[in-house]
PDB file of C-alpha atoms in Angstrom:
ATOM      1  CA  MET A 251     161.098  13.923 159.232  1.00 58.00           C
ATOM      2  CA  ARG A 252     162.826  10.566 159.134  1.00 68.00           C
ATOM      3  CA  ARG A 253     165.507  11.856 161.551  1.00 69.00           C
ATOM      4  CA  PHE A 254     162.775  12.762 164.148  1.00 66.00           C
ATOM      5  CA  LYS A 255     161.230   9.357 163.784  1.00 67.00           C
ATOM      6  CA  ARG A 256     164.516   7.566 164.014  1.00 73.00           C
ATOM      7  CA  GLU A 257     166.013   9.491 166.984  1.00 69.00           C
ATOM      8  CA  PHE A 258     162.903  10.494 168.968  1.00 68.00           C
ATOM      9  CA  GLY A 259     160.148   8.091 167.782  1.00 71.00           C
ATOM     10  CA  TRP A 260     158.103  11.138 166.749  1.00 71.00           C
ATOM     11  CA  GLU A 261     156.395  11.546 163.448  1.00 77.00           C
ATOM     12  CA  VAL A 262     156.308  15.251 162.811  1.00 71.00           C
ATOM     13  CA  ALA A 263     153.561  16.622 160.519  1.00 75.00           C
ATOM     14  CA  GLN A 264     154.957  18.316 157.378  1.00 72.00           C
ATOM     15  CA  SER A 265     152.861  21.380 158.178  1.00 74.00           C
ATOM     16  CA  THR A 266     154.466  21.601 161.564  1.00 75.00           C
ATOM     17  CA  MET A 267     157.981  21.523 160.071  1.00 75.00           C
ATOM     18  CA  CYS A 268     156.994  24.235 157.583  1.00 74.00           C
ATOM     19  CA  ASP A 269     155.820  26.430 160.430  1.00 79.00           C
ATOM     20  CA  TRP A 270     159.155  25.890 162.181  1.00 78.00           C
ATOM     21  CA  VAL A 271     161.092  26.871 159.111  1.00 83.00           C
ATOM     22  CA  ASP A 272     158.936  29.954 158.658  1.00 86.00           C
ATOM     23  CA  SER A 273     159.424  31.013 162.195  1.00 89.00           C
ATOM     24  CA  CYS A 274     163.227  30.504 161.980  1.00 90.00           C
ATOM     25  CA  CYS A 275     163.282  32.591 158.763  1.00 90.00           C
ATOM     26  CA  GLN A 276     161.386  35.426 160.487  1.00 93.00           C
ATOM     27  CA  LEU A 277     164.040  35.445 163.190  1.00 92.00           C
ATOM     28  CA  LEU A 278     166.849  35.304 160.681  1.00 94.00           C
ATOM     29  CA  ASP A 279     165.407  38.025 158.318  1.00 94.00           C
ATOM     30  CA  PRO A 280     167.335  40.879 160.016  1.00 94.00           C
ATOM     31  CA  LEU A 281     170.575  38.857 159.699  1.00 95.00           C
ATOM     32  CA  TYR A 282     169.742  38.132 156.115  1.00 95.00           C
ATOM     33  CA  ASN A 283     169.342  41.905 155.518  1.00 94.00           C
ATOM     34  CA  THR A 284     172.640  42.531 157.218  1.00 95.00           C
ATOM     35  CA  LEU A 285     174.251  39.942 154.913  1.00 95.00           C
ATOM     36  CA  LYS A 286     172.701  41.676 151.938  1.00 94.00           C
ATOM     37  CA  GLN A 287     174.241  44.987 153.134  1.00 93.00           C
ATOM     38  CA  LYS A 288     177.722  43.535 153.669  1.00 94.00           C
ATOM     39  CA  ILE A 289     177.790  42.053 150.140  1.00 94.00           C
ATOM     40  CA  LEU A 290     176.669  45.260 148.489  1.00 92.00           C
ATOM     41  CA  GLU A 291     179.298  47.268 150.430  1.00 93.00           C
ATOM     42  CA  SER A 292     181.953  45.360 148.554  1.00 93.00           C
ATOM     43  CA  ASP A 293     183.271  46.798 145.245  1.00 95.00           C
ATOM     44  CA  TYR A 294     183.532  43.304 143.681  1.00 96.00           C
ATOM     45  CA  ILE A 295     180.596  40.853 143.517  1.00 95.00           C
ATOM     46  CA  GLN A 296     179.683  37.945 141.267  1.00 95.00           C
ATOM     47  CA  ALA A 297     176.148  37.348 140.048  1.00 92.00           C
ATOM     48  CA  ASP A 298     174.153  34.488 138.502  1.00 89.00           C
ATOM     49  CA  GLU A 299     170.576  33.299 138.492  1.00 85.00           C
ATOM     50  CA  SER A 300     168.904  29.896 138.695  1.00 84.00           C
ATOM     51  CA  PRO A 301     165.303  28.765 138.164  1.00 83.00           C
ATOM     52  CA  ILE A 302     163.007  27.501 140.852  1.00 82.00           C
ATOM     53  CA  LYS A 303     159.401  26.278 140.412  1.00 82.00           C
ATOM     54  CA  VAL A 304     156.848  27.739 142.771  1.00 83.00           C
ATOM     55  CA  LEU A 305     153.373  26.405 143.369  1.00 77.00           C
ATOM     56  CA  ASP A 306     150.792  28.681 141.731  1.00 69.00           C
ATOM     57  CA  LYS A 307     147.758  29.024 143.966  1.00 68.00           C
ATOM     58  CA  ASP A 308     145.827  30.834 141.293  1.00 62.00           C
ATOM     59  CA  LYS A 309     146.042  27.831 138.963  1.00 61.00           C
ATOM     60  CA  LYS A 310     145.442  24.554 140.684  1.00 64.00           C
ATOM     61  CA  GLY A 311     148.049  21.917 139.925  1.00 60.00           C
ATOM     62  CA  SER A 312     150.429  24.242 138.122  1.00 70.00           C
ATOM     63  CA  THR A 313     153.707  25.869 139.052  1.00 77.00           C
ATOM     64  CA  HIS A 314     155.231  29.290 138.357  1.00 76.00           C
ATOM     65  CA  GLN A 315     158.770  29.693 137.097  1.00 78.00           C
ATOM     66  CA  GLY A 316     160.575  31.838 139.561  1.00 85.00           C
ATOM     67  CA  TYR A 317     164.252  32.696 139.797  1.00 86.00           C
ATOM     68  CA  GLN A 318     166.815  32.812 142.652  1.00 87.00           C
ATOM     69  CA  TRP A 319     169.193  35.747 141.894  1.00 89.00           C
ATOM     70  CA  VAL A 320     172.513  34.886 143.587  1.00 91.00           C
ATOM     71  CA  TYR A 321     175.245  37.289 144.491  1.00 94.00           C
ATOM     72  CA  ARG A 322     178.687  36.405 145.966  1.00 94.00           C
ATOM     73  CA  ASN A 323     181.245  38.586 147.642  1.00 93.00           C
ATOM     74  CA  PRO A 324     184.461  36.576 146.913  1.00 92.00           C
ATOM     75  CA  LEU A 325     186.551  38.865 149.179  1.00 90.00           C
ATOM     76  CA  GLN A 326     184.623  38.056 152.371  1.00 90.00           C
ATOM     77  CA  GLY A 327     183.125  34.648 151.454  1.00 90.00           C
ATOM     78  CA  LEU A 328     179.461  35.664 151.610  1.00 94.00           C
ATOM     79  CA  VAL A 329     176.604  34.597 149.390  1.00 93.00           C
ATOM     80  CA  LEU A 330     173.109  36.128 148.979  1.00 94.00           C
ATOM     81  CA  PHE A 331     170.168  34.321 147.365  1.00 93.00           C
ATOM     82  CA  ASN A 332     167.310  36.660 146.515  1.00 91.00           C
ATOM     83  CA  TYR A 333     164.055  35.210 145.160  1.00 90.00           C
ATOM     84  CA  HIS A 334     162.184  37.051 142.426  1.00 85.00           C
ATOM     85  CA  LYS A 335     159.142  35.979 140.395  1.00 80.00           C
ATOM     86  CA  GLY A 336     160.978  36.500 137.044  1.00 71.00           C
ATOM     87  CA  ARG A 337     164.363  36.590 135.272  1.00 69.00           C
ATOM     88  CA  GLY A 338     163.861  40.219 133.954  1.00 66.00           C
ATOM     89  CA  GLN A 339     165.641  43.305 135.032  1.00 62.00           C
ATOM     90  CA  HIS A 340     163.371  43.835 138.069  1.00 65.00           C
ATOM     91  CA  GLY A 341     165.191  40.842 139.677  1.00 63.00           C
ATOM     92  CA  TYR A 342     168.433  42.834 140.022  1.00 71.00           C
ATOM     93  CA  LYS A 343     167.144  46.374 140.294  1.00 72.00           C
ATOM     94  CA  GLU A 344     166.025  46.140 143.868  1.00 76.00           C
ATOM     95  CA  ILE A 345     169.432  44.699 144.821  1.00 85.00           C
ATOM     96  CA  LEU A 346     171.920  46.540 142.589  1.00 87.00           C
ATOM     97  CA  LEU A 347     170.169  49.936 142.324  1.00 83.00           C
ATOM     98  CA  ASN A 348     172.911  51.728 144.216  1.00 86.00           C
ATOM     99  CA  TYR A 349     175.775  49.328 143.780  1.00 91.00           C
ATOM    100  CA  GLN A 350     179.165  50.654 142.667  1.00 93.00           C
ATOM    101  CA  GLY A 351     182.068  48.378 141.638  1.00 96.00           C
ATOM    102  CA  TYR A 352     182.917  45.333 139.600  1.00 97.00           C
ATOM    103  CA  LEU A 353     180.086  42.912 138.700  1.00 96.00           C
ATOM    104  CA  GLN A 354     181.247  39.554 137.288  1.00 96.00           C
ATOM    105  CA  CYS A 355     178.672  37.658 135.346  1.00 92.00           C
ATOM    106  CA  ASP A 356     177.883  35.663 132.155  1.00 89.00           C
ATOM    107  CA  GLY A 357     176.572  36.934 128.851  1.00 85.00           C
ATOM    108  CA  TYR A 358     172.914  37.146 129.857  1.00 84.00           C
ATOM    109  CA  GLN A 359     171.629  40.383 128.252  1.00 85.00           C
ATOM    110  CA  VAL A 360     170.005  41.668 131.420  1.00 84.00           C
ATOM    111  CA  TYR A 361     173.512  42.190 132.895  1.00 87.00           C
ATOM    112  CA  ASP A 362     174.393  44.461 130.043  1.00 88.00           C
ATOM    113  CA  LYS A 363     171.479  46.765 131.207  1.00 86.00           C
ATOM    114  CA  ILE A 364     172.984  46.602 134.761  1.00 86.00           C
ATOM    115  CA  GLY A 365     176.353  47.700 133.268  1.00 87.00           C
ATOM    116  CA  GLN A 366     174.774  50.893 132.011  1.00 88.00           C
ATOM    117  CA  GLN A 367     174.429  52.099 135.555  1.00 87.00           C
ATOM    118  CA  GLN A 368     177.053  54.620 136.396  1.00 89.00           C
ATOM    119  CA  GLY A 369     179.763  53.243 138.649  1.00 92.00           C
ATOM    120  CA  ILE A 370     179.393  49.566 137.505  1.00 94.00           C
ATOM    121  CA  THR A 371     182.086  47.796 135.558  1.00 96.00           C
ATOM    122  CA  LEU A 372     180.947  44.491 134.084  1.00 96.00           C
ATOM    123  CA  VAL A 373     183.466  41.648 134.205  1.00 97.00           C
ATOM    124  CA  GLY A 374     183.192  38.519 132.049  1.00 96.00           C
ATOM    125  CA  CYS A 375     183.573  34.841 132.847  1.00 95.00           C
ATOM    126  CA  LEU A 376     186.174  32.894 130.909  1.00 96.00           C
ATOM    127  CA  ALA A 377     184.675  29.544 131.966  1.00 95.00           C
ATOM    128  CA  HIS A 378     181.400  30.429 130.190  1.00 94.00           C
ATOM    129  CA  ALA A 379     183.283  31.237 127.064  1.00 95.00           C
ATOM    130  CA  ARG A 380     185.293  27.993 127.344  1.00 96.00           C
ATOM    131  CA  ARG A 381     182.024  26.082 127.852  1.00 95.00           C
ATOM    132  CA  LYS A 382     180.622  27.387 124.535  1.00 95.00           C
ATOM    133  CA  PHE A 383     183.597  25.989 122.579  1.00 95.00           C
ATOM    134  CA  PHE A 384     183.640  22.746 124.513  1.00 95.00           C
ATOM    135  CA  ASP A 385     180.009  22.128 123.593  1.00 93.00           C
ATOM    136  CA  ALA A 386     180.939  22.794 119.947  1.00 93.00           C
ATOM    137  CA  LYS A 387     183.706  20.085 119.822  1.00 89.00           C
ATOM    138  CA  ASP A 388     181.573  17.845 117.539  1.00 88.00           C
ATOM    139  CA  ASN A 389     181.011  20.710 115.086  1.00 88.00           C
ATOM    140  CA  ASP A 390     184.757  21.522 114.441  1.00 84.00           C
ATOM    141  CA  SER A 391     187.162  19.788 116.663  1.00 88.00           C
ATOM    142  CA  THR A 392     190.226  21.369 114.992  1.00 89.00           C
ATOM    143  CA  ILE A 393     189.223  24.955 115.745  1.00 90.00           C
ATOM    144  CA  VAL A 394     187.747  24.128 119.155  1.00 92.00           C
ATOM    145  CA  ASN A 395     190.788  22.183 120.411  1.00 94.00           C
ATOM    146  CA  LYS A 396     193.044  25.062 119.406  1.00 94.00           C
ATOM    147  CA  ILE A 397     190.974  27.536 121.438  1.00 95.00           C
ATOM    148  CA  LEU A 398     190.569  25.180 124.370  1.00 96.00           C
ATOM    149  CA  GLU A 399     194.325  24.662 124.406  1.00 96.00           C
ATOM    150  CA  GLN A 400     194.910  28.343 124.586  1.00 96.00           C
ATOM    151  CA  ILE A 401     192.369  28.849 127.390  1.00 97.00           C
ATOM    152  CA  GLN A 402     193.973  26.055 129.359  1.00 97.00           C
ATOM    153  CA  LYS A 403     197.331  27.869 129.150  1.00 97.00           C
ATOM    154  CA  ILE A 404     195.679  30.966 130.669  1.00 97.00           C
ATOM    155  CA  TYR A 405     194.406  28.990 133.665  1.00 97.00           C
ATOM    156  CA  LEU A 406     197.927  27.443 134.039  1.00 97.00           C
ATOM    157  CA  GLU A 407     199.430  30.915 133.947  1.00 97.00           C
ATOM    158  CA  GLU A 408     196.978  32.129 136.548  1.00 97.00           C
ATOM    159  CA  ARG A 409     197.774  29.241 138.889  1.00 96.00           C
ATOM    160  CA  GLU A 410     201.540  29.980 138.549  1.00 97.00           C
ATOM    161  CA  ILE A 411     200.950  33.704 139.091  1.00 97.00           C
ATOM    162  CA  LYS A 412     199.068  33.002 142.320  1.00 96.00           C
ATOM    163  CA  LYS A 413     201.964  30.811 143.558  1.00 96.00           C
ATOM    164  CA  ILE A 414     204.524  33.583 142.752  1.00 96.00           C
ATOM    165  CA  ALA A 415     202.588  36.658 143.873  1.00 95.00           C
ATOM    166  CA  LYS A 416     200.773  35.164 146.854  1.00 92.00           C
ATOM    167  CA  GLU A 417     199.284  38.186 148.682  1.00 92.00           C
ATOM    168  CA  ASP A 418     201.275  40.715 146.665  1.00 96.00           C
ATOM    169  CA  LEU A 419     198.512  42.277 144.555  1.00 96.00           C
ATOM    170  CA  ALA A 420     200.783  44.681 142.759  1.00 97.00           C
ATOM    171  CA  LEU A 421     202.941  41.850 141.600  1.00 97.00           C
ATOM    172  CA  LYS A 422     199.926  39.739 140.575  1.00 97.00           C
ATOM    173  CA  GLN A 423     198.593  42.669 138.583  1.00 97.00           C
ATOM    174  CA  LYS A 424     201.940  43.171 136.799  1.00 97.00           C
ATOM    175  CA  LEU A 425     202.237  39.403 135.929  1.00 97.00           C
ATOM    176  CA  ARG A 426     198.576  39.332 134.719  1.00 97.00           C
ATOM    177  CA  GLU A 427     199.228  42.213 132.396  1.00 96.00           C
ATOM    178  CA  GLU A 428     202.413  40.526 131.021  1.00 96.00           C
ATOM    179  CA  LYS A 429     201.129  36.940 130.707  1.00 96.00           C
ATOM    180  CA  ILE A 430     197.368  36.797 130.676  1.00 97.00           C
ATOM    181  CA  ALA A 431     196.187  39.926 128.909  1.00 97.00           C
ATOM    182  CA  PRO A 432     198.204  39.198 125.680  1.00 97.00           C
ATOM    183  CA  LYS A 433     196.849  35.587 125.554  1.00 97.00           C
ATOM    184  CA  LEU A 434     193.193  36.884 125.796  1.00 97.00           C
ATOM    185  CA  GLU A 435     194.051  39.295 122.969  1.00 97.00           C
ATOM    186  CA  GLN A 436     195.654  36.481 120.878  1.00 97.00           C
ATOM    187  CA  ILE A 437     192.517  34.336 121.220  1.00 97.00           C
ATOM    188  CA  LYS A 438     190.407  37.265 120.024  1.00 97.00           C
ATOM    189  CA  THR A 439     192.597  37.936 117.015  1.00 96.00           C
ATOM    190  CA  TRP A 440     192.774  34.303 116.051  1.00 95.00           C
ATOM    191  CA  ILE A 441     188.934  33.929 116.315  1.00 95.00           C
ATOM    192  CA  GLU A 442     188.421  36.965 114.155  1.00 95.00           C
ATOM    193  CA  ALA A 443     190.649  35.503 111.415  1.00 94.00           C
ATOM    194  CA  GLN A 444     188.999  32.036 111.574  1.00 91.00           C
ATOM    195  CA  SER A 445     185.332  33.248 111.969  1.00 89.00           C
ATOM    196  CA  ILE A 446     185.061  33.845 108.215  1.00 89.00           C
ATOM    197  CA  LYS A 447     185.709  30.113 107.628  1.00 88.00           C
ATOM    198  CA  VAL A 448     182.765  28.895 109.688  1.00 90.00           C
ATOM    199  CA  LEU A 449     178.942  29.293 109.495  1.00 90.00           C
ATOM    200  CA  PRO A 450     177.821  32.008 111.881  1.00 90.00           C
ATOM    201  CA  LYS A 451     174.914  29.868 113.064  1.00 92.00           C
ATOM    202  CA  SER A 452     176.974  26.793 113.545  1.00 94.00           C
ATOM    203  CA  ALA A 453     177.885  25.744 117.161  1.00 94.00           C
ATOM    204  CA  VAL A 454     181.427  26.918 116.791  1.00 94.00           C
ATOM    205  CA  GLY A 455     180.290  30.078 114.999  1.00 95.00           C
ATOM    206  CA  LYS A 456     178.057  30.951 117.926  1.00 95.00           C
ATOM    207  CA  ALA A 457     180.881  30.206 120.368  1.00 95.00           C
ATOM    208  CA  MET A 458     183.188  32.492 118.371  1.00 96.00           C
ATOM    209  CA  SER A 459     180.508  35.221 118.395  1.00 96.00           C
ATOM    210  CA  TYR A 460     180.074  34.876 122.159  1.00 96.00           C
ATOM    211  CA  TYR A 461     183.736  35.279 122.801  1.00 96.00           C
ATOM    212  CA  LEU A 462     184.010  38.376 120.561  1.00 96.00           C
ATOM    213  CA  ASN A 463     180.916  39.952 122.047  1.00 95.00           C
ATOM    214  CA  GLN A 464     182.046  39.244 125.543  1.00 95.00           C
ATOM    215  CA  TYR A 465     185.746  40.245 124.948  1.00 97.00           C
ATOM    216  CA  PRO A 466     185.520  43.658 126.564  1.00 96.00           C
ATOM    217  CA  LYS A 467     184.156  42.109 129.692  1.00 96.00           C
ATOM    218  CA  ILE A 468     186.588  39.149 129.551  1.00 97.00           C
ATOM    219  CA  LYS A 469     189.468  41.559 129.224  1.00 96.00           C
ATOM    220  CA  ALA A 470     188.214  43.478 132.200  1.00 96.00           C
ATOM    221  CA  ILE A 471     189.406  40.593 134.301  1.00 96.00           C
ATOM    222  CA  THR A 472     192.904  42.031 134.102  1.00 96.00           C
ATOM    223  CA  LEU A 473     191.780  45.473 135.443  1.00 96.00           C
ATOM    224  CA  ASP A 474     192.119  44.394 139.115  1.00 97.00           C
ATOM    225  CA  PRO A 475     194.261  41.568 140.575  1.00 96.00           C
ATOM    226  CA  ARG A 476     191.387  40.610 143.059  1.00 96.00           C
ATOM    227  CA  LEU A 477     189.183  39.534 140.191  1.00 97.00           C
ATOM    228  CA  GLU A 478     188.687  35.913 139.314  1.00 96.00           C
ATOM    229  CA  LEU A 479     189.066  34.512 135.811  1.00 96.00           C
ATOM    230  CA  ASP A 480     185.584  33.072 135.984  1.00 95.00           C
ATOM    231  CA  ASN A 481     182.276  32.864 137.962  1.00 91.00           C
ATOM    232  CA  ASN A 482     182.943  29.282 139.092  1.00 89.00           C
ATOM    233  CA  LEU A 483     182.835  30.285 142.757  1.00 86.00           C
ATOM    234  CA  ILE A 484     179.232  31.415 142.466  1.00 86.00           C
ATOM    235  CA  GLU A 485     178.216  28.466 140.413  1.00 81.00           C
ATOM    236  CA  ASN A 486     179.567  26.232 143.245  1.00 81.00           C
ATOM    237  CA  ALA A 487     177.337  28.163 145.646  1.00 80.00           C
ATOM    238  CA  ILE A 488     174.279  27.618 143.478  1.00 75.00           C
ATOM    239  CA  ARG A 489     174.838  23.874 143.099  1.00 72.00           C
ATOM    240  CA  PRO A 490     172.987  22.959 146.285  1.00 69.00           C
ATOM    241  CA  LEU A 491     169.909  24.725 144.889  1.00 67.00           C
ATOM    242  CA  ALA A 492     170.039  22.430 141.793  1.00 61.00           C
ATOM    243  CA  LEU A 493     170.284  19.402 144.019  1.00 62.00           C
ATOM    244  CA  GLY A 494     167.493  20.686 146.257  1.00 60.00           C
ATOM    245  CA  ARG A 495     165.137  21.088 143.210  1.00 59.00           C
ATOM    246  CA  LYS A 496     165.405  17.315 142.632  1.00 56.00           C
ATOM    247  CA  ASN A 497     164.302  16.653 146.271  1.00 56.00           C
ATOM    248  CA  TYR A 498     161.508  19.170 146.937  1.00 59.00           C
ATOM    249  CA  LEU A 499     160.572  19.773 143.260  1.00 55.00           C
ATOM    250  CA  PHE A 500     159.013  23.177 144.022  1.00 62.00           C
ATOM    251  CA  ALA A 501     158.430  25.854 146.668  1.00 71.00           C
ATOM    252  CA  GLY A 502     154.885  25.924 148.178  1.00 67.00           C
ATOM    253  CA  SER A 503     154.570  29.661 147.706  1.00 78.00           C
ATOM    254  CA  HIS A 504     156.535  32.813 146.813  1.00 81.00           C
ATOM    255  CA  LYS A 505     157.104  33.461 150.488  1.00 84.00           C
ATOM    256  CA  GLY A 506     158.432  29.844 150.774  1.00 83.00           C
ATOM    257  CA  ALA A 507     160.850  30.531 147.888  1.00 85.00           C
ATOM    258  CA  GLN A 508     162.220  33.568 149.693  1.00 89.00           C
ATOM    259  CA  ASN A 509     162.541  31.468 152.993  1.00 90.00           C
ATOM    260  CA  ILE A 510     164.641  29.150 150.807  1.00 88.00           C
ATOM    261  CA  ALA A 511     166.674  32.123 149.805  1.00 91.00           C
ATOM    262  CA  ILE A 512     167.318  33.100 153.352  1.00 93.00           C
ATOM    263  CA  MET A 513     168.439  29.550 154.400  1.00 92.00           C
ATOM    264  CA  TYR A 514     170.565  29.000 151.346  1.00 90.00           C
ATOM    265  CA  SER A 515     172.310  32.310 151.745  1.00 94.00           C
ATOM    266  CA  LEU A 516     173.330  31.720 155.353  1.00 94.00           C
ATOM    267  CA  PHE A 517     174.174  28.001 154.839  1.00 91.00           C
ATOM    268  CA  ALA A 518     176.172  28.690 151.725  1.00 91.00           C
ATOM    269  CA  SER A 519     178.147  31.367 153.645  1.00 93.00           C
ATOM    270  CA  CYS A 520     178.710  28.798 156.366  1.00 92.00           C
ATOM    271  CA  LYS A 521     180.135  26.324 153.891  1.00 90.00           C
ATOM    272  CA  ILE A 522     182.531  28.863 152.400  1.00 90.00           C
ATOM    273  CA  ASN A 523     183.844  29.738 155.774  1.00 91.00           C
ATOM    274  CA  ASN A 524     184.107  26.127 157.011  1.00 90.00           C
ATOM    275  CA  VAL A 525     181.422  26.707 159.678  1.00 92.00           C
ATOM    276  CA  ASN A 526     179.288  23.842 160.860  1.00 92.00           C
ATOM    277  CA  PRO A 527     175.808  25.113 159.736  1.00 91.00           C
ATOM    278  CA  GLN A 528     173.939  23.107 162.461  1.00 91.00           C
ATOM    279  CA  GLU A 529     176.167  24.549 165.303  1.00 92.00           C
ATOM    280  CA  TRP A 530     175.903  28.020 163.763  1.00 93.00           C
ATOM    281  CA  LEU A 531     172.134  27.883 163.394  1.00 93.00           C
ATOM    282  CA  LYS A 532     171.571  26.587 166.978  1.00 92.00           C
ATOM    283  CA  ASP A 533     173.758  29.323 168.402  1.00 93.00           C
ATOM    284  CA  VAL A 534     172.355  32.129 166.285  1.00 93.00           C
ATOM    285  CA  LEU A 535     168.666  31.237 166.911  1.00 93.00           C
ATOM    286  CA  GLU A 536     169.291  31.221 170.606  1.00 91.00           C
ATOM    287  CA  LYS A 537     171.001  34.623 170.507  1.00 91.00           C
ATOM    288  CA  ILE A 538     169.253  36.721 167.825  1.00 92.00           C
ATOM    289  CA  PRO A 539     165.970  37.446 169.641  1.00 89.00           C
ATOM    290  CA  ASP A 540     167.784  39.664 172.091  1.00 87.00           C
ATOM    291  CA  TYR A 541     170.819  40.662 170.038  1.00 89.00           C
ATOM    292  CA  ASN A 542     171.725  44.252 169.355  1.00 89.00           C
ATOM    293  CA  ILE A 543     170.696  44.887 165.792  1.00 85.00           C
ATOM    294  CA  GLN A 544     173.595  47.127 165.299  1.00 86.00           C
ATOM    295  CA  LYS A 545     175.958  44.196 165.977  1.00 90.00           C
ATOM    296  CA  LEU A 546     174.284  41.536 163.844  1.00 92.00           C
ATOM    297  CA  GLU A 547     177.321  41.417 161.585  1.00 92.00           C
ATOM    298  CA  GLU A 548     179.041  39.517 164.428  1.00 92.00           C
ATOM    299  CA  LEU A 549     176.698  36.574 163.766  1.00 93.00           C
ATOM    300  CA  LEU A 550     177.506  36.275 160.003  1.00 93.00           C
ATOM    301  CA  PRO A 551     179.376  33.034 159.391  1.00 92.00           C
ATOM    302  CA  ASN A 552     182.672  34.817 158.370  1.00 89.00           C
ATOM    303  CA  ASN A 553     182.751  36.595 161.770  1.00 87.00           C
ATOM    304  CA  TRP A 554     181.009  33.958 163.925  1.00 83.00           C
ATOM    305  CA  ILE A 555     183.836  31.472 163.637  1.00 70.00           C
ATOM    306  CA  GLN A 556     186.350  33.994 164.860  1.00 70.00           C
ATOM    307  CA  ASN A 557     184.242  34.515 168.092  1.00 67.00           C
ATOM    308  CA  HIS A 558     184.097  30.733 168.685  1.00 64.00           C
ATOM    309  CA  LYS A 559     187.663  29.745 168.522  1.00 53.00           C
TER     310      LYS A 559
END
């Protein structure tokens, strides 16, 4: 609104701008669905969820706690935000009902239910496990520092492996099995020995329990050389949503929350692929009304930039 006033001397009504956004999202909806399809065609995706407040029209002056479920295809650099009214299992069912492959996530129990689906292998997040220990430093710094040191060594090994193996996935897999898998096992063994010395409900006790409970999923990181050690890539994609909440505070409706999901999905994918979102949006909005729906994949940010070199 300020930009319009500054550059054009025109004060645009907020309702007018909301209508513009809604109209844009209607045009982009087929492309959003194509994005969803491309992400789910991958056999490796990362998942996370983040809250968003939505104005509740049934209760004047109150807001509803909705959630943006976020999925990232690390191999193609695509991100999908999908709004749902809650954080329960219905949020993922409509997206992952027929998904087959690796699903990397944190320890939220709903993901364990997803993992019961045939064809899905849950992969853990080493950064989440590390964070539990970091937050417990004041509780028992001796134990925590020991574990943090071991986890740091794993990340250093991973960095060195990537330098050595480059695009050689077979070599990367071999080096991970030799250097990273044993270290993950050593941490587990050490925690099992130390856990009897701490209170189970203490901060460090809970961090230990988290690692042990998540260990089968954390160990799964070494099943495929394409898998990341953690979910940091998808957390980076979610960060603009957290910043946005501070600015707009809440979505005006459930439809508005899904419009946010459409725009965040496409703009986040632009960012990952180093595409200027303003140039991309202008070009796509001009083309999409008459574009062959069978070729919409060409307009996704990861393909669009190749067609504009």
